[in-house]
Short mmCIF file of C-alpha atoms in Angstrom, two decimals:
data_model
loop_
_atom_site.label_atom_id
_atom_site.label_comp_id
_atom_site.label_asym_id
_atom_site.label_seq_id
_atom_site.Cartn_x
_atom_site.Cartn_y
_atom_site.Cartn_z
CA MET A 1 -1.08 0.99 5.02
CA PHE A 2 -0.84 -2.24 3.22
CA ARG A 3 -0.55 -5.80 4.42
CA PHE A 4 0.86 -9.06 3.14
CA SER A 5 -1.24 -11.25 0.94
CA GLY A 6 -1.99 -14.49 2.75
CA ARG A 7 -1.84 -16.60 -0.42
CA LEU A 8 1.57 -18.08 -1.25
CA ARG A 9 2.40 -18.45 -4.89
CA GLY A 10 5.42 -20.73 -5.17
CA ARG A 11 8.32 -19.13 -6.94
CA LEU A 12 6.12 -16.17 -7.83
CA PHE A 13 6.12 -15.36 -4.10
CA VAL A 14 9.14 -13.21 -5.01
CA ILE A 15 6.79 -10.34 -5.86
CA PRO A 16 5.22 -9.72 -2.43
CA ILE A 17 8.65 -10.16 -0.80
CA LEU A 18 10.16 -7.52 -3.08
CA VAL A 19 7.28 -5.19 -2.29
CA LEU A 20 7.88 -5.85 1.41
CA ILE A 21 11.51 -4.74 1.33
CA GLY A 22 10.69 -1.70 -0.79
CA SER A 23 12.58 -2.78 -3.92
CA VAL A 24 11.18 -1.83 -7.28
CA TYR A 25 10.25 -4.98 -9.18
CA VAL A 26 10.40 -4.82 -12.95
CA ALA A 27 9.45 -7.93 -14.89
CA ALA A 28 11.21 -8.75 -18.13
CA ALA A 29 8.35 -8.97 -20.59
CA ALA A 30 8.71 -10.37 -24.06
CA ASP A 31 7.93 -8.17 -27.06
CA GLY A 32 4.76 -8.84 -28.97
CA PRO A 33 1.12 -9.40 -28.03
CA GLY A 34 0.18 -10.35 -24.53
CA LEU A 35 -0.30 -8.88 -21.09
CA SER A 36 2.87 -8.43 -19.04
CA LEU A 37 3.28 -8.05 -15.31
CA ALA A 38 5.32 -4.86 -15.70
CA GLU A 39 2.65 -3.25 -17.88
CA VAL A 40 -0.12 -4.20 -15.45
CA GLN A 41 1.76 -2.67 -12.52
CA ARG A 42 2.51 0.50 -14.47
CA LEU A 43 -1.09 0.98 -15.52
CA ALA A 44 -2.37 0.27 -12.00
CA VAL A 45 -0.19 3.04 -10.55
CA GLU A 46 -1.11 5.50 -13.31
CA ARG A 47 -4.83 4.89 -12.84
CA GLN A 48 -5.02 4.89 -9.04
CA PRO A 49 -6.77 8.09 -7.86
CA LEU A 50 -5.83 7.43 -4.24
CA LEU A 51 -2.19 8.08 -5.14
CA GLU A 52 -3.12 11.50 -6.53
CA GLY A 53 -4.91 12.34 -3.29
CA LEU A 54 -1.96 11.29 -1.13
CA SER A 55 0.42 13.27 -3.33
CA ALA A 56 -1.74 16.37 -2.84
CA GLN A 57 -1.67 15.86 0.93
CA VAL A 58 2.13 15.70 0.87
CA ALA A 59 2.25 18.95 -1.10
CA ALA A 60 -0.11 20.56 1.43
CA ALA A 61 2.11 19.54 4.35
CA ARG A 62 5.15 21.03 2.62
CA GLU A 63 3.33 24.34 2.19
CA ARG A 64 2.30 24.35 5.86
CA ALA A 65 5.93 23.75 6.85
CA VAL A 66 6.88 27.06 5.21
CA SER A 67 3.89 28.90 6.66
CA ALA A 68 4.52 27.66 10.22
CA ARG A 69 7.94 29.33 10.28
CA GLN A 70 6.51 32.82 9.64
CA LEU A 71 5.31 35.42 12.13
CA PRO A 72 1.53 35.79 12.49
CA ASP A 73 -0.05 38.56 10.43
CA PRO A 74 -0.07 41.99 12.13
CA GLN A 75 -3.44 43.39 13.19
CA LEU A 76 -4.72 46.83 12.18
CA LYS A 77 -6.83 48.32 14.99
CA LEU A 78 -9.29 51.23 14.60
CA GLY A 79 -11.39 52.64 17.43
CA VAL A 80 -12.85 55.48 19.43
CA GLN A 81 -12.12 55.88 23.13
CA ASN A 82 -13.80 57.90 25.89
CA LEU A 83 -16.77 59.03 23.82
CA PRO A 84 -19.44 60.84 25.94
CA ALA A 85 -22.63 58.83 26.22
CA ASP A 86 -25.11 60.60 28.59
CA SER A 87 -24.67 64.40 28.49
CA ALA A 88 -25.41 67.20 26.09
CA ASP A 89 -22.20 66.25 24.32
CA ALA A 90 -23.23 62.59 23.94
CA TRP A 91 -21.83 60.82 20.85
CA ARG A 92 -19.88 63.89 19.73
CA LEU A 93 -16.20 63.36 18.95
CA ASN A 94 -14.94 66.95 19.47
CA ARG A 95 -16.52 68.12 22.72
CA ASP A 96 -14.51 66.30 25.38
CA SER A 97 -10.75 66.39 25.83
CA MET A 98 -10.71 62.69 26.71
CA THR A 99 -12.31 61.59 23.44
CA GLN A 100 -9.85 60.25 20.93
CA SER A 101 -9.94 58.39 17.65
CA THR A 102 -7.26 55.70 17.53
CA VAL A 103 -5.44 53.73 14.88
CA GLY A 104 -2.89 51.13 15.84
CA LEU A 105 -0.89 48.07 14.91
CA ALA A 106 -0.59 44.94 17.01
CA GLN A 107 1.90 42.17 16.38
CA GLU A 108 2.27 38.81 18.11
CA PHE A 109 5.83 37.51 18.43
CA PRO A 110 5.95 33.74 19.04
CA LEU A 111 9.46 32.66 19.96
CA ALA A 112 11.59 31.79 16.95
CA GLY A 113 12.37 28.36 18.42
CA LYS A 114 8.67 27.53 18.63
CA ARG A 115 8.06 28.59 15.04
CA GLU A 116 10.99 26.49 13.86
CA LEU A 117 9.74 23.43 15.75
CA LYS A 118 6.25 23.83 14.29
CA SER A 119 7.81 24.01 10.84
CA GLN A 120 9.82 20.87 11.52
CA ALA A 121 6.67 19.05 12.67
CA GLU A 122 4.90 19.93 9.42
CA ALA A 123 7.95 18.90 7.37
CA LEU A 124 7.95 15.54 9.15
CA LYS A 125 4.26 15.17 8.34
CA ALA A 126 5.18 15.66 4.70
CA ALA A 127 7.94 13.05 5.01
CA ALA A 128 5.51 10.60 6.63
CA GLY A 129 3.05 11.32 3.84
CA GLU A 130 5.73 10.56 1.27
CA ALA A 131 6.42 7.23 2.99
CA GLU A 132 2.71 6.43 3.03
CA LEU A 133 2.49 7.38 -0.65
CA SER A 134 5.34 5.00 -1.37
CA ALA A 135 3.65 2.26 0.66
CA VAL A 136 0.36 2.67 -1.19
CA THR A 137 2.19 2.74 -4.52
CA ARG A 138 4.00 -0.50 -3.70
CA GLY A 139 0.76 -1.97 -2.36
CA THR A 140 -0.98 -1.06 -5.61
CA GLU A 141 1.79 -2.68 -7.62
CA ARG A 142 1.60 -5.76 -5.42
CA ASP A 143 -2.18 -6.15 -5.56
CA ALA A 144 -2.30 -5.52 -9.29
CA GLY A 145 0.56 -7.99 -9.74
CA LEU A 146 -1.25 -10.65 -7.73
CA ALA A 147 -4.40 -10.02 -9.77
CA PHE A 148 -2.30 -10.56 -12.89
CA LEU A 149 -0.90 -13.79 -11.47
CA ASP A 150 -4.45 -14.98 -10.87
CA LEU A 151 -4.75 -15.09 -14.66
CA LEU A 152 -1.83 -17.48 -14.99
CA HIS A 153 -3.36 -20.40 -13.09
CA PRO A 154 -6.54 -20.80 -15.18
CA HIS A 155 -4.60 -19.91 -18.34
CA HIS A 156 -1.99 -22.64 -17.89
CA GLY A 157 -4.53 -25.02 -16.39
CA ALA A 158 -6.68 -24.66 -19.49
CA LEU A 159 -3.65 -25.38 -21.69
CA LEU A 160 -2.94 -28.60 -19.76
CA VAL A 161 -6.56 -29.69 -19.94
CA GLN A 162 -6.77 -28.83 -23.63
CA ALA A 163 -3.78 -31.06 -24.33
CA GLN A 164 -5.52 -33.86 -22.44
CA ILE A 165 -8.72 -33.26 -24.43
CA VAL A 166 -6.80 -33.77 -27.66
CA GLU A 167 -5.42 -37.09 -26.37
CA ALA A 168 -8.85 -38.11 -25.04
CA GLN A 169 -10.47 -37.40 -28.42
CA ARG A 170 -7.85 -39.53 -30.13
CA ALA A 171 -8.52 -42.29 -27.65
CA LEU A 172 -12.25 -41.98 -28.32
CA ALA A 173 -11.69 -42.25 -32.04
CA ALA A 174 -9.49 -45.32 -31.53
CA ALA A 175 -12.08 -46.93 -29.22
CA GLU A 176 -14.85 -46.35 -31.77
CA ILE A 177 -12.77 -47.95 -34.52
CA ALA A 178 -11.91 -50.92 -32.31
CA TYR A 179 -15.60 -51.29 -31.36
CA ARG A 180 -16.71 -51.29 -35.02
CA ASP A 181 -14.06 -53.88 -35.82
CA GLY A 182 -15.29 -56.04 -32.97
CA GLN A 183 -11.95 -55.85 -31.14
CA ARG A 184 -13.26 -53.90 -28.12
CA GLY A 185 -16.53 -53.57 -26.30
CA GLN A 186 -18.93 -50.63 -26.17
CA GLY A 187 -17.83 -49.90 -22.58
CA ASP A 188 -14.53 -48.53 -23.84
CA VAL A 189 -16.34 -46.13 -26.16
CA LEU A 190 -18.63 -44.92 -23.39
CA ALA A 191 -15.70 -44.50 -21.02
CA ALA A 192 -13.79 -42.52 -23.65
CA ARG A 193 -16.78 -40.26 -24.28
CA ALA A 194 -17.21 -39.67 -20.56
CA ALA A 195 -13.52 -38.81 -20.24
CA VAL A 196 -13.79 -36.22 -23.03
CA ALA A 197 -16.90 -34.71 -21.44
CA VAL A 198 -15.26 -34.45 -18.02
CA LEU A 199 -12.20 -32.75 -19.51
CA GLU A 200 -14.32 -30.33 -21.52
CA ASP A 201 -16.21 -29.41 -18.35
CA LYS A 202 -12.87 -28.84 -16.60
CA ALA A 203 -11.81 -26.57 -19.48
CA ALA A 204 -15.09 -24.64 -19.12
CA GLU A 205 -14.40 -24.26 -15.38
CA TYR A 206 -10.98 -22.78 -16.11
CA GLY A 207 -12.58 -20.45 -18.64
CA GLN A 208 -15.02 -19.24 -16.01
CA THR A 209 -12.19 -18.73 -13.51
CA TYR A 210 -10.17 -16.85 -16.11
CA ALA A 211 -13.10 -14.54 -16.86
CA ALA A 212 -13.52 -13.77 -13.15
CA ALA A 213 -9.78 -13.08 -12.85
CA ARG A 214 -9.99 -10.67 -15.78
CA GLU A 215 -12.77 -8.76 -14.03
CA THR A 216 -10.68 -8.54 -10.87
CA LEU A 217 -7.68 -7.28 -12.82
CA GLY A 218 -9.94 -4.74 -14.51
CA ARG A 219 -10.41 -3.10 -11.10
CA TRP A 220 -6.78 -1.99 -11.37
CA ILE A 221 -6.18 -1.29 -15.07
CA GLY A 222 -9.61 -1.08 -16.67
CA PRO A 223 -11.27 -3.60 -19.03
CA VAL A 224 -9.07 -6.56 -20.00
CA PRO A 225 -9.70 -8.09 -23.46
CA ALA A 226 -11.22 -11.57 -23.36
CA ASP A 227 -8.43 -12.95 -25.55
CA ALA A 228 -5.62 -11.38 -23.50
CA ALA A 229 -2.85 -13.90 -22.89
CA PRO A 230 -0.70 -13.27 -19.78
CA ASP A 231 3.03 -13.43 -20.39
CA GLU A 232 5.06 -15.55 -18.00
CA PRO A 233 7.07 -13.09 -15.86
CA MET A 234 10.82 -13.50 -15.61
CA LEU A 235 11.53 -13.39 -11.89
CA PRO A 236 14.89 -12.44 -10.34
CA PRO A 237 16.53 -14.77 -7.82
CA LEU A 238 15.43 -14.23 -4.24
CA PRO A 239 18.10 -12.78 -1.89
CA PRO A 240 19.00 -14.60 1.36
CA LEU A 241 16.63 -14.11 4.28
CA VAL A 242 19.20 -12.15 6.30
CA THR A 243 19.46 -9.64 3.43
CA LEU A 244 15.72 -9.21 3.27
CA LEU A 245 15.50 -8.71 7.02
CA ASP A 246 18.18 -6.00 6.83
CA GLU A 247 16.18 -4.28 4.09
CA LEU A 248 13.16 -3.93 6.38
CA SER A 249 14.61 -0.60 7.47
CA ARG A 250 13.72 0.72 3.98
CA HIS A 251 10.21 -0.66 4.03
CA PRO A 252 7.71 2.19 3.42
CA GLU A 253 5.80 1.36 6.61
CA THR A 254 9.05 1.46 8.59
CA LEU A 255 9.98 4.83 7.08
CA ALA A 256 6.54 6.19 7.92
CA ALA A 257 6.84 4.90 11.50
CA ASN A 258 10.25 6.58 11.82
CA ARG A 259 8.77 9.89 10.69
CA ASP A 260 5.95 9.52 13.23
CA VAL A 261 8.51 9.02 16.00
CA ASP A 262 10.53 12.02 14.81
CA ARG A 263 7.41 14.18 14.73
CA ALA A 264 6.45 13.08 18.26
CA GLU A 265 9.94 14.08 19.45
CA VAL A 266 9.57 17.53 17.86
CA GLU A 267 6.12 17.99 19.39
CA MET A 268 7.52 17.08 22.82
CA ARG A 269 10.23 19.71 22.42
CA LEU A 270 7.55 22.18 21.37
CA ALA A 271 5.49 21.33 24.46
CA ARG A 272 8.51 22.01 26.66
CA LYS A 273 8.93 25.42 25.03
CA SER A 274 5.38 26.30 26.10
CA ARG A 275 6.95 27.23 29.46
CA GLN A 276 8.60 30.12 27.61
CA PRO A 277 5.83 32.69 26.96
CA ASP A 278 5.40 34.57 23.71
CA PHE A 279 4.65 38.30 23.74
CA ASN A 280 2.48 40.82 21.90
CA VAL A 281 3.36 44.40 20.99
CA GLU A 282 0.72 47.06 20.27
CA LEU A 283 1.36 50.62 19.05
CA ASP A 284 -1.57 53.09 18.96
CA TYR A 285 -1.89 56.67 17.69
CA ALA A 286 -4.83 58.71 19.17
CA TYR A 287 -6.22 61.80 17.43
CA ARG A 288 -7.99 64.30 19.76
CA GLY A 289 -8.89 67.23 17.49
CA ASP A 290 -8.18 70.49 19.35
CA TYR A 291 -6.14 68.70 21.93
CA SER A 292 -2.74 67.05 21.85
CA ASP A 293 -2.54 63.73 19.98
CA MET A 294 -1.43 60.70 21.95
CA VAL A 295 0.88 57.75 21.24
CA SER A 296 0.62 54.50 23.22
CA LEU A 297 2.84 51.42 23.33
CA GLN A 298 1.85 48.20 25.08
CA VAL A 299 3.60 44.89 25.55
CA ALA A 300 1.58 41.85 26.68
CA ILE A 301 3.26 38.71 28.03
CA PRO A 302 1.27 35.61 29.08
CA LEU A 303 2.06 34.43 32.61
CA PRO A 304 2.27 30.62 32.88
CA ILE A 305 1.37 30.62 36.56
CA PHE A 306 -0.75 27.48 36.32
CA ALA A 307 1.93 25.31 34.71
CA ALA A 308 1.08 22.25 36.79
CA ASN A 309 -2.30 21.91 35.10
CA ARG A 310 -1.46 23.32 31.68
CA GLN A 311 2.11 23.26 30.37
CA ASP A 312 3.18 20.30 32.52
CA ARG A 313 0.15 18.34 31.33
CA ASP A 314 0.94 19.13 27.71
CA ILE A 315 4.53 18.00 28.21
CA ALA A 316 3.37 14.74 29.84
CA ALA A 317 0.92 14.14 26.98
CA ALA A 318 3.65 14.71 24.39
CA ARG A 319 5.94 12.31 26.27
CA SER A 320 3.24 9.64 26.29
CA GLU A 321 2.62 10.17 22.57
CA LEU A 322 6.34 9.70 21.89
CA ASP A 323 6.36 6.50 23.93
CA ALA A 324 3.33 5.28 21.98
CA GLN A 325 4.94 5.97 18.60
CA GLN A 326 8.16 4.22 19.64
CA ALA A 327 6.22 1.17 20.86
CA MET A 328 4.17 1.05 17.65
CA ARG A 329 7.36 1.21 15.58
CA GLU A 330 8.85 -1.70 17.52
CA ASP A 331 5.64 -3.70 17.10
CA LEU A 332 5.66 -2.98 13.37
CA HIS A 333 9.25 -4.20 13.05
CA ARG A 334 8.46 -7.41 14.90
CA ARG A 335 5.38 -8.05 12.78
CA LEU A 336 7.15 -7.45 9.48
CA SER A 337 10.13 -9.60 10.55
CA ALA A 338 7.88 -12.46 11.65
CA GLU A 339 5.75 -12.35 8.49
CA LEU A 340 8.79 -12.14 6.24
CA SER A 341 10.54 -15.04 7.97
CA SER A 342 7.40 -17.19 7.90
CA MET A 343 6.67 -16.51 4.25
CA TYR A 344 10.31 -17.05 3.29
CA ARG A 345 10.33 -20.49 4.97
CA GLU A 346 7.09 -21.41 3.22
CA TRP A 347 8.54 -20.26 -0.09
CA GLN A 348 11.57 -22.51 0.47
CA SER A 349 9.27 -25.41 1.32
CA LEU A 350 7.26 -24.84 -1.85
CA GLY A 351 10.47 -24.83 -3.87
CA THR A 352 11.43 -28.18 -2.39
CA ARG A 353 8.01 -29.62 -3.19
CA ILE A 354 8.17 -28.33 -6.76
CA ASP A 355 11.57 -29.96 -7.27
CA ARG A 356 10.21 -33.19 -5.81
CA TYR A 357 7.24 -33.19 -8.16
CA GLN A 358 9.41 -32.56 -11.17
CA ALA A 359 12.00 -35.18 -10.21
CA THR A 360 10.06 -38.01 -8.58
CA VAL A 361 6.31 -37.59 -9.18
CA LEU A 362 5.75 -36.60 -12.81
CA PRO A 363 8.28 -38.93 -14.53
CA PRO A 364 6.82 -42.22 -13.19
CA LEU A 365 3.28 -41.02 -13.87
CA ALA A 366 4.19 -40.16 -17.45
CA ALA A 367 5.88 -43.56 -17.81
CA ARG A 368 2.74 -45.21 -16.43
CA VAL A 369 0.65 -43.57 -19.15
CA GLU A 370 2.96 -44.96 -21.81
CA ALA A 371 2.97 -48.41 -20.18
CA THR A 372 -0.82 -48.69 -19.85
CA LEU A 373 -1.27 -47.44 -23.40
CA ALA A 374 1.20 -50.03 -24.72
CA GLU A 375 -0.53 -52.77 -22.74
CA TYR A 376 -3.92 -51.71 -24.09
CA ARG A 377 -2.66 -51.70 -27.66
CA GLY A 378 -1.09 -55.09 -27.09
CA GLY A 379 -4.31 -56.55 -25.80
CA THR A 380 -3.10 -57.18 -22.26
CA GLY A 381 -4.39 -53.99 -20.64
CA THR A 382 -7.69 -52.25 -20.14
CA PHE A 383 -8.95 -48.95 -21.40
CA ALA A 384 -9.90 -48.01 -17.84
CA ALA A 385 -6.26 -48.33 -16.83
CA VAL A 386 -5.28 -45.93 -19.63
CA LEU A 387 -7.88 -43.38 -18.48
CA ASP A 388 -6.82 -43.74 -14.83
CA SER A 389 -3.15 -43.21 -15.66
CA ARG A 390 -3.89 -40.11 -17.74
CA GLN A 391 -6.13 -38.69 -15.03
CA ALA A 392 -3.42 -39.28 -12.45
CA LEU A 393 -0.86 -37.49 -14.63
CA LEU A 394 -3.22 -34.55 -15.21
CA ASP A 395 -3.94 -34.28 -11.48
CA ALA A 396 -0.21 -34.20 -10.74
CA GLU A 397 0.43 -31.57 -13.42
CA LEU A 398 -2.36 -29.39 -12.05
CA ALA A 399 -1.02 -29.86 -8.51
CA LEU A 400 2.41 -28.73 -9.70
CA LEU A 401 0.79 -25.73 -11.38
CA GLU A 402 -0.90 -24.88 -8.08
CA LEU A 403 2.46 -24.96 -6.31
CA HIS A 404 3.96 -22.64 -8.90
CA LEU A 405 1.10 -20.14 -8.82
#
């Protein structure tokens, strides 16, 4: 079974939601070099040995469903009866008229209804296995997709910081020129150098984070090249919440729970049929040498005379198991509905915050950078104000990136 990831990822939160409802997510990846979300998910599924094991278990359950419908194998019986043991004729087969060599066939005949119910139970196990296989497949796609998305944050963060490094290096060069010309003090040069160093350290931090994310992704698809550049996935629009809630009925965990309930119902019907005894038939042929050969036919029928402590108990146990499976299915539905609703609301909230950042936070911060830079060039501002404004803009851009990813 798989569970939701607790980390929300802004608009990219579409991926775990689509996995939740059981839809197949395919990202539109651009042609050319790079690492796409769709390719990562495909490779993760192809290289997941657990999926092969689950598929084999499903195949085994299908085979057992066919076997359970058949009659048990007949038994070939060979023996000697009434052989003398303590007289002059002891251990001799041809000296006593009662001695006989026998060969026979015995066949058990379980009721056809029982065999059919056992076959149905095995078929439902196969169906539950298929649902679990689907759940693990979707979970693998989800986890590999989230590992891929973990590359995007340090990748884009490094790009933002690198752009700031370029601007900081230009500012350093300008401060050094102004210092040599006697227009500015040495403090501006030192501040500019410190700003470049801080940004370079931030870039190194993102590089370290990116390397760790590549190792994590390698758990799903194998080694990831150090220069791999993740492509930005093209995400489909998210359906309304009511649509997603309706789709929970197709969630792999829900399908597996339904099969468990169905199997418990079949097993309860099978327990009730235990009141109807099966029977055995045995046919023997006895060879007696100089005497007449004998043929015997026997029919054995179990007598359920202790039903109160056997069959009735089995029926009660099957009833309790059915109640348990139904309760677990209801609990699963409530949990999935609550998690989906909660994550959907958080996703909406993140969307609102992203729009707010783009509309009301970043524009004035960018304008502040331009204003402080103009004031510094005009001789009315300070270099510290320029650095502060750029740092504030970078912090806001990184915060927006965090909301997206």
